PDB file of C-alpha atoms and ligand atoms in Angstrom:
ATOM      1  CA  UNK A   5      -0.043  -0.157  -0.043  1.00  0.00           C
ATOM      2  CA  UNK A   6       1.115   3.582  -1.039  1.00  0.00           C
ATOM      3  CA  UNK A   7       0.496   6.031   1.718  1.00  0.00           C
ATOM      4  CA  UNK A   8      -0.308   9.452   0.196  1.00  0.00           C
ATOM      5  CA  UNK A   9       0.870  11.998   2.847  1.00  0.00           C
ATOM      6  CA  UNK A  10       0.133  15.796   2.681  1.00  0.00           C
ATOM      7  CA  UNK A  11       2.890  18.155   3.775  1.00  0.00           C
ATOM      8  CA  UNK A  12       1.402  20.670   5.483  1.00  0.00           C
ATOM      9  CA  UNK A  13       3.639  23.798   4.831  1.00  0.00           C
ATOM     10  CA  UNK A  14       4.165  26.441   2.327  1.00  0.00           C
ATOM     11  CA  UNK A  15       7.696  26.783   2.945  1.00  0.00           C
ATOM     12  CA  UNK A  16       9.439  25.745  -0.121  1.00  0.00           C
ATOM     13  CA  UNK A  17      12.762  25.229   1.224  1.00  0.00           C
ATOM     14  CA  UNK A  18      11.114  22.862   3.901  1.00  0.00           C
ATOM     15  CA  UNK A  19       9.172  20.863   1.437  1.00  0.00           C
ATOM     16  CA  UNK A  20      12.146  20.279  -0.664  1.00  0.00           C
ATOM     17  CA  UNK A  21      14.046  18.942   2.524  1.00  0.00           C
ATOM     18  CA  UNK A  22      10.990  16.657   3.483  1.00  0.00           C
ATOM     19  CA  UNK A  23      10.507  15.093   0.217  1.00  0.00           C
ATOM     20  CA  UNK A  24      14.212  14.487   0.032  1.00  0.00           C
ATOM     21  CA  UNK A  25      14.101  12.662   3.349  1.00  0.00           C
ATOM     22  CA  UNK A  26      11.152  10.528   2.148  1.00  0.00           C
ATOM     23  CA  UNK A  27      12.523   9.453  -0.707  1.00  0.00           C
ATOM     24  CA  UNK A  28      12.552   5.246  -0.426  1.00  0.00           C
ATOM     25  CA  UNK A  29      10.224   5.070   1.905  1.00  0.00           C
ATOM     26  CA  UNK A  30       7.215   4.260  -0.245  1.00  0.00           C
ATOM     27  CA  UNK A  31       5.084   7.254   0.935  1.00  0.00           C
ATOM     28  CA  UNK A  32       3.892   9.683  -1.901  1.00  0.00           C
ATOM     29  CA  UNK A  33       4.361  13.182  -0.710  1.00  0.00           C
ATOM     30  CA  UNK A  34       1.817  15.550  -1.694  1.00  0.00           C
ATOM     31  CA  UNK A  35       2.422  19.592  -1.313  1.00  0.00           C
ATOM     32  CA  UNK A  36      -0.400  21.878  -0.252  1.00  0.00           C
ATOM     33  CA  UNK A  37      -0.353  23.306  -3.738  1.00  0.00           C
ATOM     34  CA  UNK A  38      -1.516  19.912  -5.278  1.00  0.00           C
ATOM     35  CA  UNK A  39      -5.062  20.835  -3.129  1.00  0.00           C
ATOM     36  CA  UNK A  40      -7.561  23.611  -3.618  1.00  0.00           C
ATOM     37  CA  UNK A  41      -6.766  26.562  -1.410  1.00  0.00           C
ATOM     38  CA  UNK A  42      -7.331  26.491   2.256  1.00  0.00           C
ATOM     39  CA  UNK A  43      -7.041  29.415   4.726  1.00  0.00           C
ATOM     40  CA  UNK A  44      -3.844  29.604   6.083  1.00  0.00           C
ATOM     41  CA  UNK A  45      -3.335  28.574   9.908  1.00  0.00           C
ATOM     42  CA  UNK A  46      -2.189  31.176  12.251  1.00  0.00           C
ATOM     43  CA  UNK A  47       0.743  29.948  14.255  1.00  0.00           C
ATOM     44  CA  UNK A  48      -0.191  31.513  17.491  1.00  0.00           C
ATOM     45  CA  UNK A  49       0.737  28.643  19.871  1.00  0.00           C
ATOM     46  CA  UNK A  50       2.980  29.237  22.314  1.00  0.00           C
ATOM     47  CA  UNK A  51       4.941  26.154  21.877  1.00  0.00           C
ATOM     48  CA  UNK A  52       6.358  24.040  18.465  1.00  0.00           C
ATOM     49  CA  UNK A  53       4.110  21.413  19.501  1.00  0.00           C
ATOM     50  CA  UNK A  54       0.837  23.330  19.512  1.00  0.00           C
ATOM     51  CA  UNK A  55       1.656  25.127  16.206  1.00  0.00           C
ATOM     52  CA  UNK A  56       2.555  21.775  14.499  1.00  0.00           C
ATOM     53  CA  UNK A  57      -0.617  20.046  15.738  1.00  0.00           C
ATOM     54  CA  UNK A  58      -2.812  22.805  14.728  1.00  0.00           C
ATOM     55  CA  UNK A  59      -1.493  22.989  11.177  1.00  0.00           C
ATOM     56  CA  UNK A  60      -1.605  19.127  10.575  1.00  0.00           C
ATOM     57  CA  UNK A  61      -4.916  18.866  12.168  1.00  0.00           C
ATOM     58  CA  UNK A  62      -6.400  21.514   9.781  1.00  0.00           C
ATOM     59  CA  UNK A  63      -4.977  20.220   6.735  1.00  0.00           C
ATOM     60  CA  UNK A  64      -6.136  16.399   7.390  1.00  0.00           C
ATOM     61  CA  UNK A  65      -9.434  17.737   8.293  1.00  0.00           C
ATOM     62  CA  UNK A  66      -9.784  19.938   5.457  1.00  0.00           C
ATOM     63  CA  UNK A  67      -9.073  17.014   2.800  1.00  0.00           C
ATOM     64  CA  UNK A  68      -9.656  13.852   4.862  1.00  0.00           C
ATOM     65  CA  UNK A  69      -6.461  12.652   4.395  1.00  0.00           C
ATOM     66  CA  UNK A  70      -3.028  12.161   6.624  1.00  0.00           C
ATOM     67  CA  UNK A  71      -1.448  15.318   7.012  1.00  0.00           C
ATOM     68  CA  UNK A  72       2.208  16.037   8.222  1.00  0.00           C
ATOM     69  CA  UNK A  73       3.545  19.437   9.717  1.00  0.00           C
ATOM     70  CA  UNK A  74       6.830  20.653  11.009  1.00  0.00           C
ATOM     71  CA  UNK A  75       6.947  23.512  13.334  1.00  0.00           C
ATOM     72  CA  UNK A  76      10.663  24.508  13.793  1.00  0.00           C
ATOM     73  CA  UNK A  77      12.552  27.182  15.710  1.00  0.00           C
ATOM     74  CA  UNK A  78      15.958  28.297  16.678  1.00  0.00           C
ATOM     75  CA  UNK A  79      16.406  28.536  20.564  1.00  0.00           C
ATOM     76  CA  UNK A  80      19.439  30.394  22.088  1.00  0.00           C
ATOM     77  CA  UNK A  81      19.536  29.739  25.890  1.00  0.00           C
ATOM     78  CA  UNK A  82      21.768  33.154  26.551  1.00  0.00           C
ATOM     79  CA  UNK A  83      18.537  34.940  25.146  1.00  0.00           C
ATOM     80  CA  UNK A  84      15.945  33.359  27.223  1.00  0.00           C
ATOM     81  CA  UNK A  85      15.023  30.998  24.239  1.00  0.00           C
ATOM     82  CA  UNK A  86      14.524  33.467  21.604  1.00  0.00           C
ATOM     83  CA  UNK A  87      13.862  33.525  18.701  1.00  0.00           C
ATOM     84  CA  UNK A  88      11.971  30.363  19.622  1.00  0.00           C
ATOM     85  CA  UNK A  89       8.690  29.720  18.671  1.00  0.00           C
ATOM     86  CA  UNK A  90       8.462  33.145  16.868  1.00  0.00           C
ATOM     87  CA  UNK A  91      11.883  32.506  14.775  1.00  0.00           C
ATOM     88  CA  UNK A  92      10.209  33.348  11.626  1.00  0.00           C
ATOM     89  CA  UNK A  93       8.696  36.518  12.614  1.00  0.00           C
ATOM     90  CA  UNK A  94      11.447  37.567  14.972  1.00  0.00           C
ATOM     91  CA  UNK A  95      12.546  40.771  13.597  1.00  0.00           C
ATOM     92  CA  UNK A  96       8.868  41.904  12.731  1.00  0.00           C
ATOM     93  CA  UNK A  97       5.857  40.665  11.330  1.00  0.00           C
ATOM     94  CA  UNK A  98       6.535  40.869   7.837  1.00  0.00           C
ATOM     95  CA  UNK A  99      10.528  40.351   7.993  1.00  0.00           C
ATOM     96  CA  UNK A 100      12.570  38.418   5.865  1.00  0.00           C
ATOM     97  CA  UNK A 101      15.700  35.653   6.611  1.00  0.00           C
ATOM     98  CA  UNK A 102      18.273  38.338   6.399  1.00  0.00           C
ATOM     99  CA  UNK A 103      16.442  40.622   8.789  1.00  0.00           C
ATOM    100  CA  UNK A 104      16.064  38.053  11.484  1.00  0.00           C
ATOM    101  CA  UNK A 105      19.780  37.194  11.115  1.00  0.00           C
ATOM    102  CA  UNK A 106      20.792  40.897  11.641  1.00  0.00           C
ATOM    103  CA  UNK A 107      18.681  41.044  14.578  1.00  0.00           C
ATOM    104  CA  UNK A 108      20.166  37.706  16.047  1.00  0.00           C
ATOM    105  CA  UNK A 109      23.746  38.987  15.477  1.00  0.00           C
ATOM    106  CA  UNK A 110      23.185  42.204  17.109  1.00  0.00           C
ATOM    107  CA  UNK A 111      21.274  40.676  19.887  1.00  0.00           C
ATOM    108  CA  UNK A 112      24.386  38.287  20.673  1.00  0.00           C
ATOM    109  CA  UNK A 113      27.075  41.073  20.016  1.00  0.00           C
ATOM    110  CA  UNK A 114      28.477  41.200  23.629  1.00  0.00           C
ATOM    111  CA  UNK A 115      27.977  37.298  23.959  1.00  0.00           C
ATOM    112  CA  UNK A 116      30.882  34.766  23.800  1.00  0.00           C
ATOM    113  CA  UNK A 117      31.967  31.300  24.503  1.00  0.00           C
ATOM    114  CA  UNK A 118      29.293  29.081  25.938  1.00  0.00           C
ATOM    115  CA  UNK A 119      27.058  31.936  25.940  1.00  0.00           C
ATOM    116  CA  UNK A 120      26.854  31.611  21.839  1.00  0.00           C
ATOM    117  CA  UNK A 121      25.412  28.099  22.116  1.00  0.00           C
ATOM    118  CA  UNK A 122      21.785  27.539  20.301  1.00  0.00           C
ATOM    119  CA  UNK A 123      19.830  24.633  19.012  1.00  0.00           C
ATOM    120  CA  UNK A 124      17.516  24.004  16.273  1.00  0.00           C
ATOM    121  CA  UNK A 125      14.344  22.042  17.275  1.00  0.00           C
ATOM    122  CA  UNK A 126      11.787  20.611  15.045  1.00  0.00           C
ATOM    123  CA  UNK A 127       8.302  19.090  15.976  1.00  0.00           C
ATOM    124  CA  UNK A 128       6.536  17.275  13.516  1.00  0.00           C
ATOM    125  CA  UNK A 129       2.813  16.343  13.939  1.00  0.00           C
ATOM    126  CA  UNK A 130       1.090  13.404  11.668  1.00  0.00           C
ATOM    127  CA  UNK A 131      -2.476  13.993  11.774  1.00  0.00           C
ATOM    128  CA  UNK A 132      -4.523  11.004  10.643  1.00  0.00           C
ATOM    129  CA  UNK A 133      -8.390  11.233   9.917  1.00  0.00           C
ATOM    130  CA  UNK A 134      -9.846   9.324  12.824  1.00  0.00           C
ATOM    131  CA  UNK A 135      -6.507   8.988  15.049  1.00  0.00           C
ATOM    132  CA  UNK A 136      -4.938  10.545  17.580  1.00  0.00           C
ATOM    133  CA  UNK A 137      -2.322  12.990  16.271  1.00  0.00           C
ATOM    134  CA  UNK A 138       1.154  11.635  16.634  1.00  0.00           C
ATOM    135  CA  UNK A 139       4.184  14.133  17.507  1.00  0.00           C
ATOM    136  CA  UNK A 140       7.896  13.470  17.119  1.00  0.00           C
ATOM    137  CA  UNK A 141      10.731  15.931  17.804  1.00  0.00           C
ATOM    138  CA  UNK A 142      14.340  16.362  16.759  1.00  0.00           C
ATOM    139  CA  UNK A 143      17.102  18.919  17.535  1.00  0.00           C
ATOM    140  CA  UNK A 144      20.318  20.088  16.399  1.00  0.00           C
ATOM    141  CA  UNK A 145      22.981  21.581  18.928  1.00  0.00           C
ATOM    142  CA  UNK A 146      25.364  24.117  17.695  1.00  0.00           C
ATOM    143  CA  UNK A 147      26.507  27.570  18.121  1.00  0.00           C
ATOM    144  CA  UNK A 148      26.003  30.918  16.463  1.00  0.00           C
ATOM    145  CA  UNK A 149      28.869  32.727  14.895  1.00  0.00           C
ATOM    146  CA  UNK A 150      29.446  36.417  14.388  1.00  0.00           C
ATOM    147  CA  UNK A 151      28.719  36.631  10.522  1.00  0.00           C
ATOM    148  CA  UNK A 152      26.824  35.140   8.022  1.00  0.00           C
ATOM    149  CA  UNK A 153      28.639  32.474   6.140  1.00  0.00           C
ATOM    150  CA  UNK A 154      27.212  30.053   3.062  1.00  0.00           C
ATOM    151  CA  UNK A 155      24.581  30.249   0.735  1.00  0.00           C
ATOM    152  CA  UNK A 156      23.002  27.044   1.117  1.00  0.00           C
ATOM    153  CA  UNK A 157      19.827  26.501   3.112  1.00  0.00           C
ATOM    154  CA  UNK A 158      17.430  28.848   4.612  1.00  0.00           C
ATOM    155  CA  UNK A 159      16.592  30.785   7.600  1.00  0.00           C
ATOM    156  CA  UNK A 160      19.321  31.107  10.085  1.00  0.00           C
ATOM    157  CA  UNK A 161      21.559  28.511   8.405  1.00  0.00           C
ATOM    158  CA  UNK A 162      24.381  31.121   7.269  1.00  0.00           C
ATOM    159  CA  UNK A 163      24.895  31.949  11.454  1.00  0.00           C
ATOM    160  CA  UNK A 164      24.407  28.218  12.850  1.00  0.00           C
ATOM    161  CA  UNK A 165      27.467  25.985  13.095  1.00  0.00           C
ATOM    162  CA  UNK A 166      26.583  22.408  14.570  1.00  0.00           C
ATOM    163  CA  UNK A 167      28.411  21.119  17.331  1.00  0.00           C
ATOM    164  CA  UNK A 168      31.728  19.205  15.939  1.00  0.00           C
ATOM    165  CA  UNK A 169      31.649  20.811  12.845  1.00  0.00           C
ATOM    166  CA  UNK A 170      33.305  23.896  11.337  1.00  0.00           C
ATOM    167  CA  UNK A 171      31.056  24.639   8.812  1.00  0.00           C
ATOM    168  CA  UNK A 172      27.746  26.446   8.959  1.00  0.00           C
ATOM    169  CA  UNK A 173      24.613  24.811   7.454  1.00  0.00           C
ATOM    170  CA  UNK A 174      24.544  27.094   4.861  1.00  0.00           C
ATOM    171  CA  UNK A 175      27.964  25.816   3.918  1.00  0.00           C
ATOM    172  CA  UNK A 176      27.231  22.286   3.887  1.00  0.00           C
ATOM    173  CA  UNK A 177      25.562  20.734   0.740  1.00  0.00           C
ATOM    174  CA  UNK A 178      21.613  19.846   0.888  1.00  0.00           C
ATOM    175  CA  UNK A 179      22.793  16.127   1.483  1.00  0.00           C
ATOM    176  CA  UNK A 180      25.080  16.964   4.517  1.00  0.00           C
ATOM    177  CA  UNK A 181      22.439  19.267   6.332  1.00  0.00           C
ATOM    178  CA  UNK A 182      19.795  16.448   5.754  1.00  0.00           C
ATOM    179  CA  UNK A 183      22.133  14.047   7.506  1.00  0.00           C
ATOM    180  CA  UNK A 184      22.310  15.867  10.797  1.00  0.00           C
ATOM    181  CA  UNK A 185      19.444  18.530  10.693  1.00  0.00           C
ATOM    182  CA  UNK A 186      16.750  18.652  13.485  1.00  0.00           C
ATOM    183  CA  UNK A 187      14.094  18.049  10.655  1.00  0.00           C
ATOM    184  CA  UNK A 188      15.724  14.530   9.592  1.00  0.00           C
ATOM    185  CA  UNK A 189      15.936  13.669  13.125  1.00  0.00           C
ATOM    186  CA  UNK A 190      12.149  14.108  13.706  1.00  0.00           C
ATOM    187  CA  UNK A 191      11.247  12.783  10.377  1.00  0.00           C
ATOM    188  CA  UNK A 192      13.221   9.587  11.162  1.00  0.00           C
ATOM    189  CA  UNK A 193      11.043   9.079  14.063  1.00  0.00           C
ATOM    190  CA  UNK A 194       7.907   9.660  12.243  1.00  0.00           C
ATOM    191  CA  UNK A 195       9.077   7.180   9.812  1.00  0.00           C
ATOM    192  CA  UNK A 196       9.612   4.564  12.229  1.00  0.00           C
ATOM    193  CA  UNK A 197       5.851   5.338  13.451  1.00  0.00           C
ATOM    194  CA  UNK A 198       4.579   5.204   9.857  1.00  0.00           C
ATOM    195  CA  UNK A 199       6.433   1.693   9.140  1.00  0.00           C
ATOM    196  CA  UNK A 200       4.996   0.150  12.106  1.00  0.00           C
ATOM    197  CA  UNK A 201       1.730   1.254  11.680  1.00  0.00           C
ATOM    198  CA  UNK A 202       1.591   0.567   8.120  1.00  0.00           C
ATOM    199  CA  UNK A 203       2.609  -2.795   9.040  1.00  0.00           C
ATOM    200  CA  UNK A 204       0.215  -3.364  11.529  1.00  0.00           C
ATOM    201  CA  UNK A 205      -2.563  -2.009   9.255  1.00  0.00           C
ATOM    202  CA  UNK A 206      -1.419  -4.825   6.665  1.00  0.00           C
ATOM    203  CA  UNK A 207      -1.677  -7.549   9.036  1.00  0.00           C
ATOM    204  CA  UNK A 208      -4.943  -6.775  10.172  1.00  0.00           C
ATOM    205  CA  UNK A 209      -6.063  -6.024   6.677  1.00  0.00           C
TER     206      UNK A 209
HETATM  207  P1  ITT B  13       5.287  26.908   7.672  1.00  0.00           P
HETATM  208  O1  ITT B  13       4.985  27.419   8.903  1.00  0.00           O
HETATM  209  O2  ITT B  13       4.638  26.985   6.482  1.00  0.00           O
HETATM  210  O3  ITT B  13       5.823  25.134   7.595  1.00  0.00           O
HETATM  211  P2  ITT B  13       7.791  28.568   8.082  1.00  0.00           P
HETATM  212  O4  ITT B  13       8.615  29.195   7.368  1.00  0.00           O
HETATM  213  O5  ITT B  13       6.667  29.439   9.003  1.00  0.00           O
HETATM  214  O6  ITT B  13       6.921  27.477   7.266  1.00  0.00           O
HETATM  215  P3  ITT B  13       8.462  27.009  10.721  1.00  0.00           P
HETATM  216  O7  ITT B  13       7.547  28.095  11.501  1.00  0.00           O
HETATM  217  O8  ITT B  13       8.623  25.905  10.933  1.00  0.00           O
HETATM  218  O9  ITT B  13       8.637  27.716   9.200  1.00  0.00           O
HETATM  219  O10 ITT B  13       9.944  27.794  11.159  1.00  0.00           O
HETATM  220  C1  ITT B  13      10.152  29.004  11.642  1.00  0.00           C
HETATM  221  C2  ITT B  13      11.707  29.833  11.182  1.00  0.00           C
HETATM  222  O11 ITT B  13      12.718  28.980  11.844  1.00  0.00           O
HETATM  223  C3  ITT B  13      11.639  29.825   9.555  1.00  0.00           C
HETATM  224  O12 ITT B  13      11.127  30.937   9.286  1.00  0.00           O
HETATM  225  C4  ITT B  13      13.330  29.884   9.859  1.00  0.00           C
HETATM  226  O13 ITT B  13      13.397  31.131   9.678  1.00  0.00           O
HETATM  227  C5  ITT B  13      13.666  28.908  10.867  1.00  0.00           C
HETATM  228  N1  ITT B  13      14.206  27.677  10.484  1.00  0.00           N
HETATM  229  C6  ITT B  13      13.266  26.813  10.499  1.00  0.00           C
HETATM  230  N2  ITT B  13      13.880  25.584  10.079  1.00  0.00           N
HETATM  231  C7  ITT B  13      15.098  25.910   9.877  1.00  0.00           C
HETATM  232  C8  ITT B  13      16.203  25.272   9.260  1.00  0.00           C
HETATM  233  O14 ITT B  13      16.241  24.183   8.995  1.00  0.00           O
HETATM  234  N3  ITT B  13      17.336  25.981   9.172  1.00  0.00           N
HETATM  235  C9  ITT B  13      17.309  27.476   9.256  1.00  0.00           C
HETATM  236  N4  ITT B  13      16.239  28.145   9.918  1.00  0.00           N
HETATM  237  C10 ITT B  13      15.392  27.389  10.318  1.00  0.00           C
END
């Protein structure tokens, strides 16, 4: 049985990463662009989990199919967890990735050593009609450098160096990023869940 999953995101970069990570799993990933338009979900939850659940359940309910959402953010403990759940809008409601990075580097200007530690977190929600929504998370630890480096990836990738590496995520190839990213770690857990669940359904059916 091939399962069709709707990726509940409008972020093209994320979609590309998720579809690469799904390759070879036997799951057919569809994007929201393959379906009639539905109103955007307002991401006003106080946690990644609340937003991820909201997005996945809205899409699954609208189309009667399983939907997978991802809510991610960058957390800097020395900034009390900021940008955190508001990572997309850190520099203001209409801001872009560059403005967010400028604001972050400015906020961290006087911080050095372990105070520059940060981590990415992704929470994925898998909403399945008639079943309880499944949540899986993944994290990637590292540090924030003092300038932008690299052109790959998106968001905060040019200022984030993963622990144990000398390159920012934006200096890595997409393949290298996908091998270690918070998103791939969360997705690997979702894939395990899907494999087990599909297996059980097959045995029953
Ligand atoms: P959707 O809600 O439509 O999925 P979004 O762009 O709003 O897309 P998120 O809320 O999950 O995405 O992510 C918030 C921000 O966190 C995002 O805009 C980026 O700035 C940053 N971010 C998320 N994943 C990232 C990654 O892998 N690398 C760098 N920055 C990332």
